[in-house]
Coordinates of N, CA, C and O in Angstrom, one line a residue:
M1 N -15.8 6.3 4.5 CA -14.3 6.7 4.1 C -14.0 7.3 3.5 O -14.3 6.6 1.8
E2 N -13.8 8.7 3.1 CA -13.7 9.4 1.9 C -12.8 9.7 1.3 O -11.2 8.8 2.2
I3 N -12.1 9.2 0.1 CA -10.8 9.1 -1.0 C -10.0 10.1 -0.2 O -8.4 9.2 -0.1
D4 N -10.2 11.8 0.3 CA -9.1 12.2 1.0 C -8.3 11.5 2.1 O -6.9 11.2 2.7
Q5 N -9.2 11.3 3.1 CA -8.8 10.6 4.0 C -8.4 8.9 3.7 O -7.1 9.0 4.9
F6 N -8.5 8.2 2.9 CA -7.4 7.0 2.7 C -6.5 7.4 2.4 O -5.8 6.7 3.1
V7 N -6.4 8.6 1.1 CA -5.5 8.6 0.4 C -4.2 8.9 1.9 O -3.0 8.7 1.9
R8 N -4.7 10.1 2.5 CA -4.1 10.2 3.9 C -3.5 9.0 4.8 O -2.1 9.0 5.5
A9 N -3.7 8.0 4.8 CA -4.0 7.0 6.1 C -2.6 6.0 5.3 O -2.0 6.0 5.7
V10 N -2.8 5.9 4.2 CA -2.2 5.4 3.0 C -0.6 5.9 3.1 O 0.4 5.4 3.3
D11 N -0.7 7.0 2.7 CA 0.4 8.1 2.9 C 1.1 7.9 4.1 O 2.6 7.7 4.1
A12 N 0.5 8.3 5.4 CA 0.8 7.9 6.3 C 1.4 6.9 6.8 O 3.2 6.9 7.4
E13 N 1.2 5.7 6.3 CA 1.7 4.4 6.5 C 3.3 4.2 5.8 O 3.8 3.4 6.1
L14 N 2.8 4.4 4.2 CA 3.9 4.5 3.5 C 5.1 5.3 4.0 O 6.3 4.6 3.8
C15 N 4.6 6.5 4.7 CA 5.9 7.6 5.2 C 6.4 6.8 6.4 O 7.9 7.1 6.4
K16 N 5.7 6.3 7.1 CA 6.5 5.6 8.5 C 7.5 4.3 8.1 O 8.6 4.3 8.0
E17 N 7.2 2.9 6.9 CA 8.2 2.7 6.2 C 9.0 2.9 5.5 O 10.2 2.7 5.7
L18 N 8.8 4.4 4.8 CA 10.0 4.7 4.0 C 10.9 5.1 4.8 O 12.4 5.1 5.0
N19 N 10.6 6.5 6.1 CA 11.5 6.5 7.4 C 12.3 5.2 8.0 O 13.4 5.8 8.7
A20 N 11.6 4.5 8.3 CA 11.7 3.0 9.0 C 13.5 2.3 8.3 O 14.3 2.4 8.9
K21 N 12.8 2.6 6.9 CA 13.8 2.0 6.1 C 15.2 3.0 6.2 O 16.3 2.5 5.9
A22 N 14.9 4.2 5.9 CA 15.9 5.4 5.9 C 16.3 5.0 6.6 O 17.7 5.2 7.0
D23 N 16.1 5.2 8.1 CA 17.1 4.9 9.5 C 17.8 3.6 9.2 O 18.9 3.9 10.1
S24 N 17.2 2.7 9.1 CA 18.1 1.9 9.0 C 19.6 1.8 8.1 O 20.2 1.4 8.5
V25 N 19.0 2.2 7.0 CA 20.2 2.5 6.2 C 21.5 3.8 6.9 O 22.6 3.6 6.8
A26 N 20.6 5.2 7.1 CA 22.0 6.0 8.2 C 22.4 5.3 9.4 O 23.3 5.7 9.8
S27 N 21.7 4.2 9.7 CA 22.6 3.9 11.1 C 23.4 2.8 10.9 O 23.7 2.2 12.0
G28 N 23.4 2.3 9.8 CA 24.3 1.5 9.6 C 23.9 -0.1 9.3 O 24.9 -1.0 9.6
M29 N 23.0 -0.3 9.2 CA 22.3 -1.9 9.4 C 23.2 -2.4 8.4 O 23.0 -4.2 8.1
C30 N 23.2 -2.0 6.7 CA 23.3 -2.4 6.0 C 24.9 -3.4 5.6 O 25.6 -2.7 6.1
T31 N 25.1 -4.6 6.3 CA 26.3 -5.3 6.6 C 27.0 -5.3 5.2 O 28.1 -5.5 5.5
N32 N 26.8 -5.1 4.4 CA 27.2 -5.9 2.7 C 26.6 -4.8 2.2 O 25.6 -4.1 1.9
Y33 N 26.8 -4.7 0.6 CA 26.4 -3.7 -0.6 C 24.8 -4.2 -0.8 O 24.2 -3.6 -1.2
D34 N 25.0 -5.3 -1.2 CA 23.8 -6.4 -1.3 C 22.6 -6.1 -0.5 O 21.3 -5.5 -0.6
S35 N 22.6 -5.5 0.8 CA 21.7 -5.2 1.7 C 21.4 -4.1 1.0 O 20.4 -3.4 1.5
Y36 N 23.0 -3.1 1.9 CA 22.3 -1.5 1.4 C 21.6 -1.3 -0.2 O 20.7 -0.4 -0.3
K37 N 22.0 -2.4 -1.4 CA 21.2 -2.1 -2.7 C 20.1 -2.4 -2.7 O 18.9 -1.8 -3.1
H38 N 19.4 -3.6 -1.7 CA 18.4 -4.0 -1.6 C 17.3 -2.8 -1.2 O 16.0 -2.5 -1.5
L39 N 18.0 -2.0 0.1 CA 16.9 -1.0 1.1 C 16.9 0.0 0.6 O 16.0 0.8 0.6
C40 N 18.0 0.0 -0.5 CA 17.7 1.2 -1.9 C 16.5 1.0 -2.7 O 15.4 2.0 -2.8
G41 N 16.6 -0.1 -2.8 CA 15.5 -0.3 -4.2 C 14.0 -0.3 -3.2 O 12.8 0.1 -3.5
E42 N 13.8 -0.7 -1.7 CA 12.6 -0.6 -0.9 C 12.3 1.2 -0.7 O 10.8 1.5 -1.2
I43 N 12.9 1.8 -0.7 CA 13.3 2.9 -0.2 C 12.4 3.5 -1.7 O 11.6 4.7 -1.8
R44 N 13.3 3.4 -2.4 CA 12.8 4.0 -4.1 C 11.3 3.2 -4.3 O 10.5 4.4 -4.9
G45 N 11.0 2.3 -4.1 CA 9.8 1.8 -4.1 C 8.6 3.1 -3.4 O 7.4 2.8 -3.6
L46 N 8.9 2.9 -2.5 CA 8.0 3.3 -1.6 C 8.0 5.1 -1.9 O 6.5 5.4 -1.6
H47 N 9.0 5.8 -2.7 CA 8.7 7.1 -2.9 C 8.0 7.0 -4.0 O 6.9 7.9 -4.7
Y48 N 8.2 6.1 -4.9 CA 7.0 5.9 -6.4 C 5.9 5.5 -5.6 O 5.2 6.2 -6.2
A49 N 5.5 4.7 -4.6 CA 4.1 4.5 -4.3 C 3.3 5.7 -3.9 O 2.4 5.9 -4.1
R50 N 4.4 7.0 -2.9 CA 4.0 7.7 -2.6 C 3.1 8.7 -3.7 O 2.2 9.7 -3.8
E51 N 4.5 8.8 -4.4 CA 4.1 9.5 -5.7 C 2.4 8.9 -6.8 O 2.1 9.9 -7.1
L52 N 2.3 7.6 -6.7 CA 1.6 7.5 -7.7 C 0.4 7.7 -6.8 O -0.8 8.2 -7.5
I53 N 0.2 7.2 -6.1 CA -0.9 7.8 -5.1 C -1.3 8.5 -5.0 O -2.5 9.0 -4.8
N54 N -0.2 9.8 -4.5 CA -0.4 10.7 -4.3 C -1.0 12.0 -5.5 O -2.3 12.4 -5.9
G55 N -0.8 11.5 -6.5 CA -0.8 11.9 -7.8 C -2.5 11.3 -8.4 O -3.2 11.8 -9.0
L56 N -2.9 10.4 -8.1 CA -3.8 10.0 -8.8 C -4.9 10.7 -7.4 O -6.1 10.5 -8.2
A57 N -4.8 10.4 -6.4 CA -5.4 11.0 -5.1 C -6.0 12.8 -6.0 O -6.9 13.3 -5.8
K58 N -5.6 13.3 -6.4 CA -5.3 15.0 -7.6 C -6.1 14.7 -8.2 O -6.9 16.0 -8.3
K59 N -5.6 14.0 -9.6 CA -6.4 13.6 -10.5 C -7.6 13.2 -10.1 O -8.6 13.9 -10.5
V60 N -8.5 12.7 -9.2 CA -9.9 12.5 -9.0 C -10.3 13.8 -8.2 O -11.2 14.1 -8.8
D61 N -9.6 14.6 -7.6 CA -10.0 15.9 -7.1 C -10.4 17.0 -8.0 O -11.3 17.5 -8.3
D62 N -9.1 16.6 -9.3 CA -9.4 17.9 -10.1 C -10.5 17.2 -10.8 O -11.1 18.2 -11.7
D63 N -11.1 16.2 -11.0 CA -11.6 15.6 -12.3 C -13.4 15.8 -11.8 O -14.5 15.8 -12.2
E64 N -13.6 15.9 -10.1 CA -14.6 16.2 -9.3 C -15.5 17.5 -9.5 O -14.9 18.6 -9.9

């Protein structure tokens, strides 16, 4: 598997998780502020992971 295929696969999985978490917040699944804060932290972490992975993939492409 080439690096770009791997990055796309990982990004797609992270995006699915991100959307599921965002849908949970949007649908009112948070019963209190602590659960809301926790989900927001997970969403922030997933965004960071996507940015990090895509940035590293771009760096690898640029270095080649």
